[in-house]
Short mmCIF file of C-alpha atoms in Angstrom, two decimals:
data_model
loop_
_atom_site.label_atom_id
_atom_site.label_comp_id
_atom_site.label_asym_id
_atom_site.label_seq_id
_atom_site.Cartn_x
_atom_site.Cartn_y
_atom_site.Cartn_z
CA UNK A 1 -26.00 22.03 -15.66
CA UNK A 2 -25.91 18.29 -15.02
CA UNK A 3 -28.16 16.90 -12.30
CA UNK A 4 -27.22 14.19 -9.83
CA UNK A 5 -29.23 11.49 -11.61
CA UNK A 6 -27.68 12.40 -14.95
CA UNK A 7 -24.20 12.24 -13.42
CA UNK A 8 -25.15 8.79 -12.11
CA UNK A 9 -26.22 7.68 -15.59
CA UNK A 10 -23.05 9.03 -17.22
CA UNK A 11 -20.53 7.70 -14.68
CA UNK A 12 -22.28 4.58 -13.41
CA UNK A 13 -21.86 5.79 -9.83
CA UNK A 14 -24.87 5.50 -7.56
CA UNK A 15 -26.70 8.63 -6.44
CA UNK A 16 -25.75 7.77 -2.87
CA UNK A 17 -22.05 7.64 -3.79
CA UNK A 18 -22.25 10.98 -5.60
CA UNK A 19 -23.95 12.54 -2.58
CA UNK A 20 -21.32 11.05 -0.28
CA UNK A 21 -18.51 12.55 -2.38
CA UNK A 22 -20.28 15.89 -2.06
CA UNK A 23 -20.62 15.51 1.71
CA UNK A 24 -16.92 14.74 2.25
CA UNK A 25 -15.83 17.49 -0.15
CA UNK A 26 -14.33 15.23 -2.79
CA UNK A 27 -16.59 16.62 -5.54
CA UNK A 28 -18.65 19.52 -4.24
CA UNK A 29 -22.01 20.04 -5.94
CA UNK A 30 -23.22 23.46 -6.99
CA UNK A 31 -26.74 24.65 -6.18
CA UNK A 32 -29.24 26.56 -8.32
CA UNK A 33 -31.74 29.12 -7.08
CA UNK A 34 -34.14 26.37 -6.08
CA UNK A 35 -31.50 24.57 -4.07
CA UNK A 36 -31.07 21.63 -6.44
CA UNK A 37 -27.59 20.13 -6.78
CA UNK A 38 -25.88 20.17 -10.16
CA UNK A 39 -22.44 19.62 -11.69
CA UNK A 40 -20.53 20.83 -14.75
CA UNK A 41 -18.06 19.31 -17.22
CA UNK A 42 -15.11 20.05 -14.93
CA UNK A 43 -16.81 18.06 -12.17
CA UNK A 44 -17.33 15.13 -14.54
CA UNK A 45 -13.61 15.13 -15.29
CA UNK A 46 -12.93 14.99 -11.55
CA UNK A 47 -15.35 12.07 -11.15
CA UNK A 48 -13.43 10.29 -13.90
CA UNK A 49 -10.13 10.84 -12.09
CA UNK A 50 -11.60 9.54 -8.83
CA UNK A 51 -12.97 6.43 -10.53
CA UNK A 52 -9.58 5.76 -12.12
CA UNK A 53 -7.74 6.05 -8.81
CA UNK A 54 -10.35 3.84 -7.12
CA UNK A 55 -9.81 1.25 -9.84
CA UNK A 56 -6.09 1.49 -9.03
CA UNK A 57 -6.94 0.64 -5.40
CA UNK A 58 -6.33 4.05 -3.81
CA UNK A 59 -8.40 4.97 -0.77
CA UNK A 60 -10.66 8.04 -0.86
CA UNK A 61 -8.37 9.76 1.63
CA UNK A 62 -5.38 9.14 -0.63
CA UNK A 63 -7.33 10.32 -3.69
CA UNK A 64 -8.27 13.57 -1.98
CA UNK A 65 -4.62 14.28 -1.20
CA UNK A 66 -3.50 13.40 -4.72
CA UNK A 67 -6.13 15.53 -6.47
CA UNK A 68 -5.40 18.52 -4.25
CA UNK A 69 -1.66 18.31 -5.01
CA UNK A 70 0.28 19.33 -8.09
CA UNK A 71 0.49 17.32 -11.30
CA UNK A 72 3.86 15.82 -10.38
CA UNK A 73 2.46 14.11 -7.29
CA UNK A 74 -0.47 12.76 -9.30
CA UNK A 75 1.83 11.35 -11.96
CA UNK A 76 4.11 9.84 -9.30
CA UNK A 77 1.16 8.15 -7.57
CA UNK A 78 -0.12 6.76 -10.85
CA UNK A 79 3.31 5.41 -11.76
CA UNK A 80 3.68 3.70 -8.38
CA UNK A 81 0.31 2.02 -8.58
CA UNK A 82 0.70 0.97 -12.20
CA UNK A 83 4.00 -0.70 -11.30
CA UNK A 84 2.37 -2.50 -8.39
CA UNK A 85 -0.56 -3.70 -10.51
CA UNK A 86 1.88 -4.87 -13.17
CA UNK A 87 3.62 -7.00 -10.54
CA UNK A 88 0.28 -8.45 -9.50
CA UNK A 89 -0.55 -9.17 -13.15
CA UNK A 90 2.76 -10.98 -13.59
CA UNK A 91 2.09 -12.97 -10.43
CA UNK A 92 -1.34 -14.05 -11.70
CA UNK A 93 0.18 -15.05 -15.01
CA UNK A 94 2.72 -17.21 -13.13
CA UNK A 95 -0.08 -18.88 -11.18
CA UNK A 96 -2.05 -19.52 -14.38
CA UNK A 97 1.02 -21.09 -16.01
CA UNK A 98 1.52 -23.26 -12.92
CA UNK A 99 -2.12 -24.38 -13.00
CA UNK A 100 -1.74 -25.40 -16.64
CA UNK A 101 1.39 -27.39 -15.78
CA UNK A 102 -0.45 -29.13 -12.95
CA UNK A 103 -3.29 -29.99 -15.32
CA UNK A 104 -0.75 -31.61 -17.66
CA UNK A 105 1.06 -33.16 -14.67
CA UNK A 106 4.28 -31.36 -15.58
CA UNK A 107 7.05 -30.44 -13.11
CA UNK A 108 5.94 -27.93 -10.52
CA UNK A 109 7.58 -24.51 -10.18
CA UNK A 110 7.21 -23.22 -6.61
CA UNK A 111 8.39 -19.74 -7.58
CA UNK A 112 4.85 -19.12 -8.77
CA UNK A 113 3.74 -18.95 -5.14
CA UNK A 114 5.66 -15.72 -4.53
CA UNK A 115 3.17 -13.46 -2.73
CA UNK A 116 4.96 -10.28 -3.87
CA UNK A 117 4.82 -8.80 -0.37
CA UNK A 118 8.44 -7.73 -0.59
CA UNK A 119 7.77 -6.15 -3.99
CA UNK A 120 4.89 -4.15 -2.54
CA UNK A 121 7.00 -3.06 0.42
CA UNK A 122 9.82 -2.02 -1.90
CA UNK A 123 7.51 -0.02 -4.16
CA UNK A 124 5.97 1.89 -1.28
CA UNK A 125 9.33 2.42 0.37
CA UNK A 126 10.80 3.81 -2.82
CA UNK A 127 8.03 6.41 -3.03
CA UNK A 128 8.98 7.56 0.48
CA UNK A 129 12.78 7.53 0.29
CA UNK A 130 13.83 6.39 -3.17
CA UNK A 131 16.62 8.93 -3.53
CA UNK A 132 18.38 8.16 -0.24
CA UNK A 133 21.70 6.27 -0.01
CA UNK A 134 19.91 3.53 1.95
CA UNK A 135 17.56 2.73 -0.91
CA UNK A 136 20.35 2.78 -3.49
CA UNK A 137 22.20 0.36 -1.26
CA UNK A 138 19.11 -1.86 -1.14
CA UNK A 139 18.88 -1.95 -4.94
CA UNK A 140 22.43 -3.31 -5.11
CA UNK A 141 21.79 -6.05 -2.54
CA UNK A 142 20.46 -9.20 -4.13
CA UNK A 143 22.05 -11.77 -1.85
CA UNK A 144 19.01 -13.78 -0.92
CA UNK A 145 15.90 -15.23 -2.46
CA UNK A 146 12.95 -12.81 -2.40
CA UNK A 147 10.50 -15.48 -1.27
CA UNK A 148 12.67 -16.35 1.74
CA UNK A 149 13.00 -12.67 2.62
CA UNK A 150 9.23 -12.24 2.52
CA UNK A 151 8.64 -15.29 4.67
CA UNK A 152 11.24 -14.26 7.24
CA UNK A 153 9.79 -10.76 7.47
CA UNK A 154 6.32 -12.18 8.06
CA UNK A 155 7.70 -14.55 10.71
CA UNK A 156 9.17 -11.58 12.57
CA UNK A 157 5.78 -9.85 12.62
CA UNK A 158 4.11 -13.11 13.61
CA UNK A 159 6.46 -13.28 16.60
CA UNK A 160 5.60 -9.69 17.48
CA UNK A 161 1.94 -10.70 17.45
CA UNK A 162 2.60 -13.33 20.13
CA UNK A 163 4.13 -10.64 22.37
CA UNK A 164 1.21 -8.21 22.37
CA UNK A 165 0.33 -9.04 25.98
CA UNK A 166 3.72 -7.60 26.97
CA UNK A 167 4.49 -3.89 27.22
CA UNK A 168 6.20 -2.45 24.11
CA UNK A 169 9.09 -1.49 26.42
CA UNK A 170 9.58 -5.07 27.67
CA UNK A 171 13.07 -6.42 27.10
CA UNK A 172 11.80 -9.33 25.02
CA UNK A 173 9.87 -6.98 22.72
CA UNK A 174 12.81 -4.61 22.37
CA UNK A 175 15.04 -7.56 21.47
CA UNK A 176 12.53 -8.43 18.73
CA UNK A 177 12.79 -4.87 17.38
CA UNK A 178 16.56 -5.36 17.19
CA UNK A 179 15.96 -8.58 15.22
CA UNK A 180 13.76 -6.63 12.80
CA UNK A 181 16.39 -3.91 12.41
CA UNK A 182 19.12 -6.50 11.81
CA UNK A 183 16.94 -8.33 9.25
CA UNK A 184 16.38 -5.13 7.27
CA UNK A 185 20.08 -4.24 7.41
CA UNK A 186 21.14 -7.70 6.31
CA UNK A 187 18.72 -7.97 3.40
CA UNK A 188 17.90 -4.46 2.23
CA UNK A 189 19.92 -1.47 3.48
CA UNK A 190 21.67 -0.09 6.55
CA UNK A 191 18.65 0.44 8.81
CA UNK A 192 19.57 3.22 11.23
CA UNK A 193 17.35 4.03 14.20
CA UNK A 194 16.08 7.08 12.31
CA UNK A 195 15.14 4.97 9.30
CA UNK A 196 13.57 2.34 11.56
CA UNK A 197 11.52 5.06 13.27
CA UNK A 198 10.23 6.24 9.88
CA UNK A 199 9.29 2.65 8.99
CA UNK A 200 7.44 2.33 12.30
CA UNK A 201 5.25 5.31 11.40
CA UNK A 202 4.57 3.82 7.97
CA UNK A 203 3.51 0.53 9.58
CA UNK A 204 0.50 2.24 11.16
CA UNK A 205 -0.25 5.11 8.76
CA UNK A 206 0.02 3.20 5.48
CA UNK A 207 -3.03 1.00 4.89
CA UNK A 208 -1.19 -1.75 3.00
CA UNK A 209 1.65 -1.98 5.51
CA UNK A 210 -0.80 -2.15 8.41
CA UNK A 211 -2.96 -4.76 6.71
CA UNK A 212 -0.07 -7.09 5.86
CA UNK A 213 1.48 -6.85 9.33
CA UNK A 214 -1.86 -7.48 11.04
CA UNK A 215 -2.44 -10.51 8.82
CA UNK A 216 0.88 -11.94 10.00
CA UNK A 217 0.58 -11.17 13.71
CA UNK A 218 -3.09 -10.55 14.31
CA UNK A 219 -5.09 -7.36 14.64
CA UNK A 220 -3.22 -4.57 16.38
CA UNK A 221 0.24 -5.95 15.61
CA UNK A 222 1.25 -3.04 13.37
CA UNK A 223 0.40 -0.53 16.10
CA UNK A 224 2.22 -2.62 18.71
CA UNK A 225 5.35 -2.85 16.52
CA UNK A 226 5.28 0.89 15.85
CA UNK A 227 5.10 1.66 19.58
CA UNK A 228 7.97 -0.73 20.30
CA UNK A 229 10.06 0.83 17.53
CA UNK A 230 9.41 4.32 18.91
CA UNK A 231 10.74 3.26 22.32
CA UNK A 232 13.72 1.49 20.76
CA UNK A 233 14.62 4.45 18.56
CA UNK A 234 14.57 7.14 21.25
#
């Protein structure tokens, strides 16, 4: 039997965090005859998995789903996040190289300012529909610069943000949805209304999608866009 304080010492987690995981059912404590909480080696292994996924920037809700699924889903989630973190690592290395060039007053390379938003979108999208013809079509399309694509996508969401006082069904808003659909079709894959509807749901239910869209257009933009897409797609 391993008590809560000992688990805290072994894992580095606070007692409050361990108790919270117990309360939400992420790692349920066992109880002895006196009512004291304790854990076993299997629980420690689960704590280790949780800490790894937290380090990989998964939310607790996502971790709960992953750990309750089969091994394939867990491996797939790990692969996705490792790829994303690798992209971020490469981006930081580019920025460091640029900083060194600036220090030496060498020629600037503006490619280092790529925010990787399109890479993140592509990674998450591939997890959702990577085997579809649309995604295979996207992989073949490399017509335009990734930085420009990212900026144009953010501009579209910024424009949506300026329309939030209108109803999602307003003609101006619906025309903006058509612009979004056309942008995706032109740069990534043939975006049917069904595919656009699926993206709309991801915009509000996926934390990273929602965060990036709300940064571009202001709080509530992701939800507004999703509602407009729903009307457009029906």
